[in-house]
Amino acid sequence: MEKETMRKRLAQILKDKSLQTNVARVLTSGRTSTYYIDAKMTTLDPEGANLVGQLILDILKPFDIDAIGGYTLGADPIVSVVAALSSETDRPLPAFIVRKEPKKHGERKMIEGPFQRGWKVAVVDDIVTTAGSTLKAIRAVEEEGGEVALALTIVDRLEGGRENLEKGGYKFLSLFTRDDLLEK
């Protein structure tokens, strides 16, 4: 399937399975919204996951990165499918997950998976509003000696996340914006 066809199909799946309109929802950012995007309904769907993984792998092609990861729970299915699909390419990418808090036992890690100091990574999230979760993941990566080559998301809600990331000096890309999904 060609990239534009995949993108259109993923947009339709997001609209059908993840988008709720005319609702009142409190977001992770604390803001209230009249629409809600539960991206996990798409990233945990077989076809949706596959399309997300393929489109993100395509975005990552020009970047020299060693791994992909992000903040739990939004990033978990995304980084897993990207890692799995990347095994079929000439550049397999391991995945890692940033915990909400350090593990209370064992190694007391903040980052789970085969993360290594010195790696250049992509940090991903399913939805970005203010980028608070993405920035937490970025801080954890940098505290562990990693370098963030870019941050990316499936949907940018256009509510300051891009600006917050770019103000921090991070490159930011999104597959879609809220306008792509809310258009009639």
PDB file of C-alpha atoms in Angstrom, residues 32-144:
ATOM      1  CA  THR A  32     -11.151  20.248  29.433  1.00  0.00           C
ATOM      2  CA  SER A  33     -12.035  19.465  25.831  1.00  0.00           C
ATOM      3  CA  THR A  34     -15.225  19.004  23.800  1.00  0.00           C
ATOM      4  CA  TYR A  35     -13.559  16.237  21.817  1.00  0.00           C
ATOM      5  CA  TYR A  36     -11.443  13.294  22.913  1.00  0.00           C
ATOM      6  CA  ILE A  37      -9.044  11.068  21.015  1.00  0.00           C
ATOM      7  CA  ASP A  38      -8.456   7.678  22.631  1.00  0.00           C
ATOM      8  CA  ALA A  39      -5.592   6.715  20.346  1.00  0.00           C
ATOM      9  CA  LYS A  40      -5.104   3.376  22.087  1.00  0.00           C
ATOM     10  CA  MET A  41      -8.310   2.225  20.378  1.00  0.00           C
ATOM     11  CA  THR A  42      -6.315   2.615  17.152  1.00  0.00           C
ATOM     12  CA  THR A  43      -2.796   1.650  18.288  1.00  0.00           C
ATOM     13  CA  LEU A  44      -4.123  -1.571  19.834  1.00  0.00           C
ATOM     14  CA  ASP A  45      -6.209  -2.433  16.762  1.00  0.00           C
ATOM     15  CA  PRO A  46      -4.405  -4.837  14.384  1.00  0.00           C
ATOM     16  CA  GLU A  47      -4.768  -2.717  11.247  1.00  0.00           C
ATOM     17  CA  GLY A  48      -4.336   0.572  13.104  1.00  0.00           C
ATOM     18  CA  ALA A  49      -1.163  -0.630  14.824  1.00  0.00           C
ATOM     19  CA  ASN A  50       0.312  -1.855  11.564  1.00  0.00           C
ATOM     20  CA  LEU A  51      -0.383   1.448   9.792  1.00  0.00           C
ATOM     21  CA  VAL A  52       0.999   3.507  12.702  1.00  0.00           C
ATOM     22  CA  GLY A  53       4.153   1.394  12.699  1.00  0.00           C
ATOM     23  CA  GLN A  54       4.696   1.610   8.956  1.00  0.00           C
ATOM     24  CA  LEU A  55       4.093   5.362   8.793  1.00  0.00           C
ATOM     25  CA  ILE A  56       6.402   6.050  11.737  1.00  0.00           C
ATOM     26  CA  LEU A  57       9.126   3.869  10.235  1.00  0.00           C
ATOM     27  CA  ASP A  58       8.822   5.955   7.083  1.00  0.00           C
ATOM     28  CA  ILE A  59       9.156   9.202   9.078  1.00  0.00           C
ATOM     29  CA  LEU A  60      12.243   7.839  10.838  1.00  0.00           C
ATOM     30  CA  LYS A  61      14.142   6.963   7.628  1.00  0.00           C
ATOM     31  CA  PRO A  62      16.148  10.207   7.392  1.00  0.00           C
ATOM     32  CA  PHE A  63      17.058  10.189  11.093  1.00  0.00           C
ATOM     33  CA  ASP A  64      20.140   8.460  12.433  1.00  0.00           C
ATOM     34  CA  ILE A  65      18.635   6.890  15.537  1.00  0.00           C
ATOM     35  CA  ASP A  66      19.402   3.827  17.625  1.00  0.00           C
ATOM     36  CA  ALA A  67      16.005   3.225  19.265  1.00  0.00           C
ATOM     37  CA  ILE A  68      12.450   4.461  19.726  1.00  0.00           C
ATOM     38  CA  GLY A  69      10.706   4.936  23.045  1.00  0.00           C
ATOM     39  CA  GLY A  70       8.304   7.008  25.040  1.00  0.00           C
ATOM     40  CA  TYR A  71       6.284   7.565  28.155  1.00  0.00           C
ATOM     41  CA  THR A  72       4.012   4.772  29.316  1.00  0.00           C
ATOM     42  CA  LEU A  73       1.126   4.109  28.453  1.00  0.00           C
ATOM     43  CA  GLY A  74       0.529   6.068  25.251  1.00  0.00           C
ATOM     44  CA  ALA A  75       3.842   5.086  23.708  1.00  0.00           C
ATOM     45  CA  ASP A  76       3.807   1.400  24.656  1.00  0.00           C
ATOM     46  CA  PRO A  77       1.880  -0.060  21.686  1.00  0.00           C
ATOM     47  CA  ILE A  78       3.524   2.370  19.259  1.00  0.00           C
ATOM     48  CA  VAL A  79       7.117   1.560  20.122  1.00  0.00           C
ATOM     49  CA  SER A  80       6.330  -2.152  20.199  1.00  0.00           C
ATOM     50  CA  VAL A  81       4.891  -2.231  16.677  1.00  0.00           C
ATOM     51  CA  VAL A  82       7.675  -0.008  15.310  1.00  0.00           C
ATOM     52  CA  ALA A  83      10.321  -2.302  16.814  1.00  0.00           C
ATOM     53  CA  ALA A  84       8.567  -5.401  15.443  1.00  0.00           C
ATOM     54  CA  LEU A  85       8.137  -3.994  11.935  1.00  0.00           C
ATOM     55  CA  SER A  86      11.683  -2.632  11.903  1.00  0.00           C
ATOM     56  CA  SER A  87      13.000  -6.195  12.219  1.00  0.00           C
ATOM     57  CA  GLU A  88      12.036  -6.588   8.543  1.00  0.00           C
ATOM     58  CA  THR A  89      14.209  -3.617   7.504  1.00  0.00           C
ATOM     59  CA  ASP A  90      17.920  -2.986   7.183  1.00  0.00           C
ATOM     60  CA  ARG A  91      17.766  -0.943  10.405  1.00  0.00           C
ATOM     61  CA  PRO A  92      16.081  -2.774  13.302  1.00  0.00           C
ATOM     62  CA  LEU A  93      15.141  -0.381  16.120  1.00  0.00           C
ATOM     63  CA  PRO A  94      14.871  -1.572  19.706  1.00  0.00           C
ATOM     64  CA  ALA A  95      12.073  -0.096  21.810  1.00  0.00           C
ATOM     65  CA  PHE A  96      12.133   1.302  25.328  1.00  0.00           C
ATOM     66  CA  ILE A  97       9.473   2.526  27.747  1.00  0.00           C
ATOM     67  CA  VAL A  98       9.822   5.376  30.228  1.00  0.00           C
ATOM     68  CA  ARG A  99       8.102   4.599  33.529  1.00  0.00           C
ATOM     69  CA  LYS A 100       5.966   7.115  35.413  1.00  0.00           C
ATOM     70  CA  GLU A 101       8.176   6.546  38.437  1.00  0.00           C
ATOM     71  CA  PRO A 102      11.282   4.484  39.114  1.00  0.00           C
ATOM     72  CA  LYS A 103      10.792   0.805  39.788  1.00  0.00           C
ATOM     73  CA  LYS A 104      10.586   0.208  43.569  1.00  0.00           C
ATOM     74  CA  HIS A 105      12.686  -2.974  43.501  1.00  0.00           C
ATOM     75  CA  GLY A 106      15.461  -4.609  41.495  1.00  0.00           C
ATOM     76  CA  GLU A 107      17.470  -2.076  39.501  1.00  0.00           C
ATOM     77  CA  ARG A 108      15.030   0.792  40.254  1.00  0.00           C
ATOM     78  CA  LYS A 109      15.070   1.775  36.596  1.00  0.00           C
ATOM     79  CA  MET A 110      13.172   4.651  35.058  1.00  0.00           C
ATOM     80  CA  ILE A 111      13.636   3.269  31.526  1.00  0.00           C
ATOM     81  CA  GLU A 112      12.670  -0.292  30.634  1.00  0.00           C
ATOM     82  CA  GLY A 113      14.091  -2.117  27.662  1.00  0.00           C
ATOM     83  CA  PRO A 114      17.467  -2.267  25.936  1.00  0.00           C
ATOM     84  CA  PHE A 115      18.214   1.466  26.289  1.00  0.00           C
ATOM     85  CA  GLN A 116      21.907   2.409  26.236  1.00  0.00           C
ATOM     86  CA  ARG A 117      23.766   5.535  27.292  1.00  0.00           C
ATOM     87  CA  GLY A 118      24.887   7.500  24.227  1.00  0.00           C
ATOM     88  CA  TRP A 119      22.062   6.354  21.968  1.00  0.00           C
ATOM     89  CA  LYS A 120      20.261   8.816  19.703  1.00  0.00           C
ATOM     90  CA  VAL A 121      16.553   8.144  20.009  1.00  0.00           C
ATOM     91  CA  ALA A 122      13.102   9.134  18.833  1.00  0.00           C
ATOM     92  CA  VAL A 123      10.604   9.823  21.605  1.00  0.00           C
ATOM     93  CA  VAL A 124       6.993   9.120  20.648  1.00  0.00           C
ATOM     94  CA  ASP A 125       3.569   9.641  22.200  1.00  0.00           C
ATOM     95  CA  ASP A 126       0.099   8.867  20.903  1.00  0.00           C
ATOM     96  CA  ILE A 127      -1.418  12.325  21.460  1.00  0.00           C
ATOM     97  CA  VAL A 128       0.324  15.625  22.224  1.00  0.00           C
ATOM     98  CA  THR A 129      -1.569  18.471  23.869  1.00  0.00           C
ATOM     99  CA  THR A 130       0.967  20.475  25.894  1.00  0.00           C
ATOM    100  CA  ALA A 131       3.723  17.813  25.473  1.00  0.00           C
ATOM    101  CA  GLY A 132       4.027  17.307  29.233  1.00  0.00           C
ATOM    102  CA  SER A 133       4.351  13.517  28.968  1.00  0.00           C
ATOM    103  CA  THR A 134       6.697  13.769  26.002  1.00  0.00           C
ATOM    104  CA  LEU A 135       8.930  16.184  27.895  1.00  0.00           C
ATOM    105  CA  LYS A 136       8.992  13.832  30.921  1.00  0.00           C
ATOM    106  CA  ALA A 137      10.166  11.031  28.630  1.00  0.00           C
ATOM    107  CA  ILE A 138      12.785  13.307  27.059  1.00  0.00           C
ATOM    108  CA  ARG A 139      14.122  14.298  30.491  1.00  0.00           C
ATOM    109  CA  ALA A 140      14.386  10.642  31.526  1.00  0.00           C
ATOM    110  CA  VAL A 141      16.278   9.809  28.318  1.00  0.00           C
ATOM    111  CA  GLU A 142      18.689  12.701  28.801  1.00  0.00           C
ATOM    112  CA  GLU A 143      19.224  11.878  32.495  1.00  0.00           C
ATOM    113  CA  GLU A 144      20.237   8.368  31.414  1.00  0.00           C
TER     114      GLU A 144
END
